[in-house]
mmCIF file of C-alpha atoms and ligand atoms in Angstrom:
data_model
loop_
_atom_site.group_PDB
_atom_site.id
_atom_site.type_symbol
_atom_site.label_atom_id
_atom_site.label_comp_id
_atom_site.label_asym_id
_atom_site.label_seq_id
_atom_site.Cartn_x
_atom_site.Cartn_y
_atom_site.Cartn_z
ATOM 1 C CA MET A 3 -16.134 -2.153 19.599
ATOM 2 C CA THR A 4 -15.511 1.540 19.533
ATOM 3 C CA GLY A 5 -16.514 3.754 16.644
ATOM 4 C CA THR A 6 -16.052 7.189 15.238
ATOM 5 C CA GLY A 7 -19.512 7.027 13.810
ATOM 6 C CA GLY A 8 -21.694 3.986 14.282
ATOM 7 C CA LYS A 9 -25.107 5.559 14.287
ATOM 8 C CA LYS A 10 -27.769 3.776 12.370
ATOM 9 C CA GLY A 11 -27.887 5.556 9.086
ATOM 10 C CA GLY A 12 -24.678 4.165 7.776
ATOM 11 C CA ARG A 13 -21.956 6.403 9.252
ATOM 12 C CA VAL A 14 -18.453 5.125 8.850
ATOM 13 C CA ARG A 15 -16.704 3.775 11.901
ATOM 14 C CA LYS A 16 -13.343 2.301 12.656
ATOM 15 C CA SER A 17 -13.509 -0.987 14.491
ATOM 16 C CA SER A 18 -11.012 -2.021 17.166
ATOM 17 C CA GLY A 19 -10.487 -5.352 18.691
ATOM 18 C CA ARG A 20 -9.459 -5.860 22.328
ATOM 19 C CA GLY A 21 -5.967 -4.559 22.746
ATOM 20 C CA GLN A 22 -4.879 -4.060 19.112
ATOM 21 C CA ARG A 23 -6.566 -1.528 16.896
ATOM 22 C CA ASP A 24 -8.097 -2.860 13.692
ATOM 23 C CA LEU A 25 -8.083 -0.117 11.110
ATOM 24 C CA THR A 26 -10.577 -1.765 8.806
ATOM 25 C CA VAL A 27 -13.318 0.693 8.145
ATOM 26 C CA LYS A 28 -16.734 -0.924 8.592
ATOM 27 C CA VAL A 29 -19.914 0.511 7.194
ATOM 28 C CA LYS A 30 -23.253 -0.136 8.752
ATOM 29 C CA THR A 31 -26.138 -0.944 6.442
ATOM 30 C CA ALA A 32 -28.579 1.941 6.217
ATOM 31 C CA ARG A 33 -32.254 2.078 5.451
ATOM 32 C CA GLY A 34 -32.550 2.950 1.784
ATOM 33 C CA ARG A 35 -29.085 1.707 0.838
ATOM 34 C CA ARG A 36 -28.825 -1.659 -0.826
ATOM 35 C CA ASN A 37 -26.456 -4.248 0.622
ATOM 36 C CA SER A 38 -24.422 -4.104 -2.628
ATOM 37 C CA SER A 39 -23.958 -0.369 -2.148
ATOM 38 C CA THR A 40 -22.833 -0.897 1.451
ATOM 39 C CA ARG A 41 -20.324 -3.520 0.255
ATOM 40 C CA TRP A 42 -19.063 -1.119 -2.444
ATOM 41 C CA LEU A 43 -18.639 1.672 0.088
ATOM 42 C CA GLN A 44 -16.818 -0.560 2.523
ATOM 43 C CA ARG A 45 -14.481 -1.840 -0.235
ATOM 44 C CA GLN A 46 -13.742 1.688 -1.402
ATOM 45 C CA LEU A 47 -12.904 2.853 2.108
ATOM 46 C CA ASN A 48 -10.461 -0.027 2.611
ATOM 47 C CA ASP A 49 -8.878 -0.023 -0.824
ATOM 48 C CA PRO A 50 -5.212 1.072 -0.686
ATOM 49 C CA TYR A 51 -5.377 2.296 -4.313
ATOM 50 C CA VAL A 52 -8.328 4.524 -3.492
ATOM 51 C CA GLN A 53 -6.305 5.957 -0.603
ATOM 52 C CA ARG A 54 -3.196 6.323 -2.753
ATOM 53 C CA ALA A 55 -5.229 8.115 -5.518
ATOM 54 C CA LYS A 56 -6.481 10.563 -2.946
ATOM 55 C CA ALA A 57 -3.018 11.184 -1.501
ATOM 56 C CA GLU A 58 -1.357 11.619 -4.897
ATOM 57 C CA GLY A 59 -4.139 13.768 -6.318
ATOM 58 C CA TYR A 60 -5.507 11.340 -8.949
ATOM 59 C CA ARG A 61 -9.162 11.512 -9.898
ATOM 60 C CA GLY A 62 -9.616 7.794 -9.381
ATOM 61 C CA ARG A 63 -7.872 4.516 -8.669
ATOM 62 C CA ALA A 64 -8.083 3.696 -12.407
ATOM 63 C CA ALA A 65 -5.058 5.945 -12.873
ATOM 64 C CA PHE A 66 -2.843 3.189 -11.452
ATOM 65 C CA LYS A 67 -4.025 0.673 -14.058
ATOM 66 C CA ILE A 68 -2.774 2.710 -17.025
ATOM 67 C CA MET A 69 0.375 3.646 -15.069
ATOM 68 C CA GLU A 70 1.179 -0.008 -14.461
ATOM 69 C CA LEU A 71 0.362 -0.980 -18.072
ATOM 70 C CA ASP A 72 2.508 1.787 -19.440
ATOM 71 C CA ASP A 73 5.360 1.005 -17.048
ATOM 72 C CA LYS A 74 5.372 -2.479 -18.529
ATOM 73 C CA PHE A 75 4.763 -1.756 -22.255
ATOM 74 C CA ARG A 76 5.900 1.934 -22.727
ATOM 75 C CA PHE A 77 3.349 3.174 -25.206
ATOM 76 C CA LEU A 78 2.810 6.645 -23.618
ATOM 77 C CA VAL A 79 5.947 8.203 -25.054
ATOM 78 C CA ASN A 80 6.905 11.844 -25.698
ATOM 79 C CA GLY A 81 4.962 13.164 -28.673
ATOM 80 C CA ALA A 82 2.330 10.432 -28.768
ATOM 81 C CA ARG A 83 -1.161 11.305 -30.088
ATOM 82 C CA VAL A 84 -3.551 9.619 -27.714
ATOM 83 C CA VAL A 85 -7.316 9.003 -27.827
ATOM 84 C CA ASP A 86 -8.914 7.899 -24.534
ATOM 85 C CA LEU A 87 -12.429 6.460 -24.862
ATOM 86 C CA GLY A 88 -14.425 6.499 -21.640
ATOM 87 C CA CYS A 89 -12.043 8.976 -20.008
ATOM 88 C CA ALA A 90 -14.168 10.353 -17.097
ATOM 89 C CA PRO A 91 -13.232 11.417 -14.445
ATOM 90 C CA GLY A 92 -9.822 11.808 -16.072
ATOM 91 C CA GLY A 93 -7.399 9.573 -14.108
ATOM 92 C CA TRP A 94 -5.853 8.089 -17.236
ATOM 93 C CA ALA A 95 -5.514 11.588 -18.663
ATOM 94 C CA GLN A 96 -3.617 12.751 -15.567
ATOM 95 C CA VAL A 97 -1.162 9.886 -16.088
ATOM 96 C CA ALA A 98 -0.823 10.309 -19.875
ATOM 97 C CA VAL A 99 -0.448 14.120 -20.193
ATOM 98 C CA PRO A 100 3.046 14.328 -18.541
ATOM 99 C CA ARG A 101 4.216 11.024 -20.110
ATOM 100 C CA ILE A 102 3.477 12.141 -23.672
ATOM 101 C CA ASN A 103 4.686 15.695 -22.911
ATOM 102 C CA ALA A 104 1.356 17.200 -23.887
ATOM 103 C CA LEU A 105 2.227 20.420 -22.087
ATOM 104 C CA GLY A 106 5.666 20.682 -23.764
ATOM 105 C CA GLU A 107 7.412 20.823 -20.406
ATOM 106 C CA LYS A 108 10.296 18.596 -21.484
ATOM 107 C CA SER A 109 12.359 20.847 -23.660
ATOM 108 C CA GLY A 110 13.722 19.343 -26.821
ATOM 109 C CA LYS A 111 11.205 16.476 -26.654
ATOM 110 C CA LYS A 112 8.234 15.940 -28.996
ATOM 111 C CA VAL A 113 4.922 17.355 -27.740
ATOM 112 C CA GLY A 114 2.021 14.936 -27.559
ATOM 113 C CA THR A 115 -1.748 15.442 -27.824
ATOM 114 C CA PHE A 116 -4.495 13.953 -25.682
ATOM 115 C CA LEU A 117 -8.182 13.656 -26.689
ATOM 116 C CA GLY A 118 -10.652 12.172 -24.217
ATOM 117 C CA ILE A 119 -14.258 11.121 -24.942
ATOM 118 C CA ASP A 120 -16.938 10.260 -22.404
ATOM 119 C CA LEU A 121 -20.694 10.176 -21.908
ATOM 120 C CA GLN A 122 -20.062 12.385 -18.884
ATOM 121 C CA GLU A 123 -18.620 15.830 -18.605
ATOM 122 C CA VAL A 124 -15.015 15.833 -17.454
ATOM 123 C CA GLU A 125 -13.385 18.490 -15.314
ATOM 124 C CA PRO A 126 -10.798 20.327 -17.458
ATOM 125 C CA LEU A 127 -7.203 19.276 -17.276
ATOM 126 C CA ALA A 128 -4.240 21.212 -18.664
ATOM 127 C CA GLY A 129 -2.820 19.451 -21.730
ATOM 128 C CA ALA A 130 -5.998 17.409 -22.412
ATOM 129 C CA THR A 131 -9.045 18.045 -24.562
ATOM 130 C CA PHE A 132 -12.266 16.383 -23.463
ATOM 131 C CA HIS A 133 -15.509 15.883 -25.409
ATOM 132 C CA GLN A 134 -18.816 14.678 -24.102
ATOM 133 C CA LEU A 135 -20.111 12.070 -26.503
ATOM 134 C CA ASP A 136 -21.745 8.663 -26.587
ATOM 135 C CA PHE A 137 -19.183 6.557 -28.453
ATOM 136 C CA MET A 138 -21.912 4.017 -29.313
ATOM 137 C CA GLU A 139 -24.158 6.487 -31.128
ATOM 138 C CA ASP A 140 -24.300 6.530 -34.933
ATOM 139 C CA ASP A 141 -21.383 8.396 -36.475
ATOM 140 C CA ALA A 142 -19.627 8.853 -33.125
ATOM 141 C CA ASP A 143 -16.429 7.457 -34.772
ATOM 142 C CA VAL A 144 -16.724 10.033 -37.539
ATOM 143 C CA LYS A 145 -17.031 12.802 -34.954
ATOM 144 C CA VAL A 146 -14.052 11.576 -32.985
ATOM 145 C CA LYS A 147 -12.027 11.351 -36.178
ATOM 146 C CA GLU A 148 -12.885 14.959 -36.964
ATOM 147 C CA LEU A 149 -11.864 16.027 -33.462
ATOM 148 C CA LEU A 150 -8.639 14.117 -33.816
ATOM 149 C CA GLY A 151 -7.862 15.679 -37.170
ATOM 150 C CA GLY A 152 -5.337 12.974 -38.159
ATOM 151 C CA LYS A 153 -3.837 9.696 -37.106
ATOM 152 C CA ALA A 154 -3.304 8.464 -33.542
ATOM 153 C CA ASP A 155 -0.460 6.522 -31.972
ATOM 154 C CA VAL A 156 -2.471 5.136 -29.057
ATOM 155 C CA VAL A 157 -6.222 4.347 -28.773
ATOM 156 C CA MET A 158 -7.109 3.306 -25.240
ATOM 157 C CA SER A 159 -10.489 2.415 -23.815
ATOM 158 C CA ASP A 160 -11.602 1.970 -20.266
ATOM 159 C CA MET A 161 -15.258 2.224 -21.311
ATOM 160 C CA ALA A 162 -17.664 0.341 -19.093
ATOM 161 C CA ALA A 163 -21.452 0.417 -19.146
ATOM 162 C CA SER A 164 -23.050 0.642 -15.749
ATOM 163 C CA SER A 165 -23.569 -2.795 -14.261
ATOM 164 C CA SER A 166 -26.842 -4.581 -14.985
ATOM 165 C CA GLY A 167 -26.211 -7.006 -12.128
ATOM 166 C CA HIS A 168 -26.242 -9.862 -14.677
ATOM 167 C CA LYS A 169 -22.711 -11.091 -15.315
ATOM 168 C CA GLN A 170 -23.202 -12.365 -18.868
ATOM 169 C CA THR A 171 -25.098 -9.213 -19.955
ATOM 170 C CA ASP A 172 -22.335 -7.020 -18.551
ATOM 171 C CA HIS A 173 -19.743 -9.135 -20.347
ATOM 172 C CA LEU A 174 -21.498 -8.806 -23.703
ATOM 173 C CA ARG A 175 -21.891 -5.070 -23.229
ATOM 174 C CA ILE A 176 -18.239 -4.498 -22.435
ATOM 175 C CA ILE A 177 -17.174 -6.635 -25.371
ATOM 176 C CA ALA A 178 -19.435 -4.507 -27.640
ATOM 177 C CA LEU A 179 -17.739 -1.348 -26.319
ATOM 178 C CA CYS A 180 -14.331 -2.904 -26.747
ATOM 179 C CA GLU A 181 -15.127 -4.006 -30.342
ATOM 180 C CA ALA A 182 -16.348 -0.528 -31.230
ATOM 181 C CA ALA A 183 -13.098 0.880 -29.805
ATOM 182 C CA ALA A 184 -11.074 -1.711 -31.751
ATOM 183 C CA TYR A 185 -12.714 -0.889 -35.123
ATOM 184 C CA PHE A 186 -12.152 2.788 -34.389
ATOM 185 C CA ALA A 187 -8.456 2.023 -33.662
ATOM 186 C CA PHE A 188 -8.144 0.130 -36.986
ATOM 187 C CA ASP A 189 -9.381 3.309 -38.671
ATOM 188 C CA VAL A 190 -7.224 5.889 -36.956
ATOM 189 C CA LEU A 191 -4.037 4.216 -35.704
ATOM 190 C CA ASP A 192 -0.786 4.973 -37.492
ATOM 191 C CA GLU A 193 1.349 1.997 -38.388
ATOM 192 C CA GLY A 194 3.063 0.716 -35.250
ATOM 193 C CA GLY A 195 0.328 2.090 -33.030
ATOM 194 C CA THR A 196 -1.027 0.655 -29.789
ATOM 195 C CA PHE A 197 -4.524 -0.318 -28.715
ATOM 196 C CA VAL A 198 -5.344 -0.804 -25.011
ATOM 197 C CA ALA A 199 -8.797 -1.825 -23.833
ATOM 198 C CA LYS A 200 -10.556 -3.173 -20.861
ATOM 199 C CA VAL A 201 -12.344 -6.514 -21.280
ATOM 200 C CA LEU A 202 -14.025 -8.903 -18.917
ATOM 201 C CA ALA A 203 -12.928 -12.488 -18.953
ATOM 202 C CA GLY A 204 -15.962 -14.618 -19.692
ATOM 203 C CA GLY A 205 -15.947 -16.212 -23.120
ATOM 204 C CA ALA A 206 -17.105 -13.816 -25.817
ATOM 205 C CA GLU A 207 -13.768 -12.009 -26.114
ATOM 206 C CA GLY A 208 -12.247 -14.807 -28.244
ATOM 207 C CA GLU A 209 -13.369 -13.351 -31.592
ATOM 208 C CA LEU A 210 -11.958 -9.959 -30.687
ATOM 209 C CA GLN A 211 -8.610 -11.562 -29.733
ATOM 210 C CA LYS A 212 -8.476 -13.314 -33.098
ATOM 211 C CA LEU A 213 -9.127 -10.066 -34.914
ATOM 212 C CA LEU A 214 -6.514 -8.175 -32.918
ATOM 213 C CA LYS A 215 -3.951 -10.911 -33.607
ATOM 214 C CA LEU A 216 -4.455 -10.332 -37.334
ATOM 215 C CA LYS A 217 -4.059 -6.559 -37.078
ATOM 216 C CA PHE A 218 -1.219 -6.212 -34.567
ATOM 217 C CA GLU A 219 2.293 -7.680 -34.180
ATOM 218 C CA LYS A 220 1.740 -8.545 -30.501
ATOM 219 C CA VAL A 221 -1.394 -9.030 -28.410
ATOM 220 C CA MET A 222 -1.113 -9.357 -24.628
ATOM 221 C CA ASN A 223 -3.707 -9.990 -21.960
ATOM 222 C CA VAL A 224 -2.831 -8.400 -18.709
ATOM 223 C CA LYS A 225 -4.293 -8.003 -15.252
ATOM 224 C CA PRO A 226 -2.436 -5.066 -13.662
ATOM 225 C CA PRO A 227 -1.780 -5.364 -9.910
ATOM 226 C CA SER A 228 -4.210 -2.481 -9.195
ATOM 227 C CA SER A 229 -7.101 -4.320 -10.915
ATOM 228 C CA ARG A 230 -9.178 -5.886 -8.169
ATOM 229 C CA SER A 231 -8.509 -9.578 -7.901
ATOM 230 C CA ASP A 232 -12.195 -10.340 -7.373
ATOM 231 C CA SER A 233 -13.111 -8.677 -10.675
ATOM 232 C CA SER A 234 -13.064 -10.478 -14.041
ATOM 233 C CA GLU A 235 -11.637 -7.303 -15.558
ATOM 234 C CA LYS A 236 -8.437 -7.591 -17.592
ATOM 235 C CA PHE A 237 -6.757 -5.475 -20.270
ATOM 236 C CA VAL A 238 -5.766 -6.315 -23.764
ATOM 237 C CA VAL A 239 -2.670 -4.485 -24.982
ATOM 238 C CA ALA A 240 -2.161 -4.795 -28.763
ATOM 239 C CA MET A 241 1.077 -3.324 -30.089
ATOM 240 C CA GLY A 242 2.541 -2.791 -33.543
ATOM 241 C CA PHE A 243 -0.505 -1.972 -35.663
ATOM 242 C CA LYS A 244 0.103 -3.390 -39.122
ATOM 243 C CA GLY A 245 -1.949 -0.736 -40.948
HETATM 244 C C1 LIG B 26 -14.180 3.091 -15.476
HETATM 245 S S1 LIG B 26 -14.719 4.609 -16.120
HETATM 246 C C2 LIG B 26 -13.230 5.254 -16.853
HETATM 247 C C3 LIG B 26 -12.225 5.767 -15.848
HETATM 248 C C4 LIG B 26 -11.102 6.524 -16.562
HETATM 249 N N1 LIG B 26 -10.223 5.632 -17.267
HETATM 250 C C5 LIG B 26 -10.277 7.301 -15.567
HETATM 251 O O1 LIG B 26 -9.155 6.984 -15.359
HETATM 252 O O2 LIG B 26 -10.807 8.276 -15.030
HETATM 253 C C6 LIG B 26 -15.626 4.150 -17.492
HETATM 254 C C7 LIG B 26 -16.204 5.312 -18.292
HETATM 255 O O3 LIG B 26 -16.734 4.815 -19.489
HETATM 256 C C8 LIG B 26 -17.723 5.738 -19.893
HETATM 257 N N2 LIG B 26 -18.548 5.185 -20.958
HETATM 258 C C9 LIG B 26 -19.335 4.102 -20.898
HETATM 259 N N3 LIG B 26 -19.991 3.917 -22.054
HETATM 260 C C10 LIG B 26 -19.617 4.935 -22.894
HETATM 261 C C11 LIG B 26 -19.970 5.300 -24.223
HETATM 262 N N4 LIG B 26 -20.858 4.598 -24.896
HETATM 263 N N5 LIG B 26 -19.387 6.405 -24.755
HETATM 264 C C12 LIG B 26 -18.515 7.099 -24.001
HETATM 265 N N6 LIG B 26 -18.170 6.808 -22.763
HETATM 266 C C13 LIG B 26 -18.687 5.725 -22.167
HETATM 267 C C14 LIG B 26 -18.470 6.014 -18.585
HETATM 268 O O4 LIG B 26 -19.220 7.178 -18.658
HETATM 269 C C15 LIG B 26 -17.331 6.044 -17.572
HETATM 270 O O5 LIG B 26 -16.948 7.371 -17.304
#
């Protein structure tokens, strides 16, 4: 096996079999790095969406998820007022800004607005406004409503708490984030509006689905092709807010 790295200490190397070259990037375990981190690094290095994001200038592979969802359901239209909860590092924003015409580049078309919220600071992006805020803190919804200054056409949430390593705990946390996003959406969406949120399949999302079905004309559960098949992540797309 030949390698471009291969020193103990976790350098990346490309492995090759006899004769034919195997381009799978293998990562050696390193002292101080957990096996799960090594697995994560190896998966990142071999993920075609990570490579595509890099090549196309997106801030992360998550960009392809909203792209695929919007290609299917068409909610990011010219002139849309969009709120993105858990927006860092800004991949969804990069996809949404041109689609909603937030920079006014499509003459004669309505100009959209994009407001992103995250715990983390986000590198500025033309056409988007970002605010650093914990959406789960008291009155966060009131603050976001003030920043929004009116109704929204789309509320989308890719919020995810950092993994606890315990599947059920992670599931309950993401459902809590999703519920908070949904109640915020009920408050700010204009009639006909769309709510998109990441959930994890695992049981507790049933109540949320029931609620969304009461509030929206259509509720779809989707796993976009770019969502890793080994992850229980899926997206709920609720369209036609009844007000
Ligand atoms: C998967 S990332 C979002 C990626 C984003 N959609 C993109 O395309 O760049 C999840 C984000 O949710 C944020 N987040 C988690 N809990 C949050 C909270 N309580 N308030 C605001 N943001 C939160 C995290 O900081 C993280 O940046």
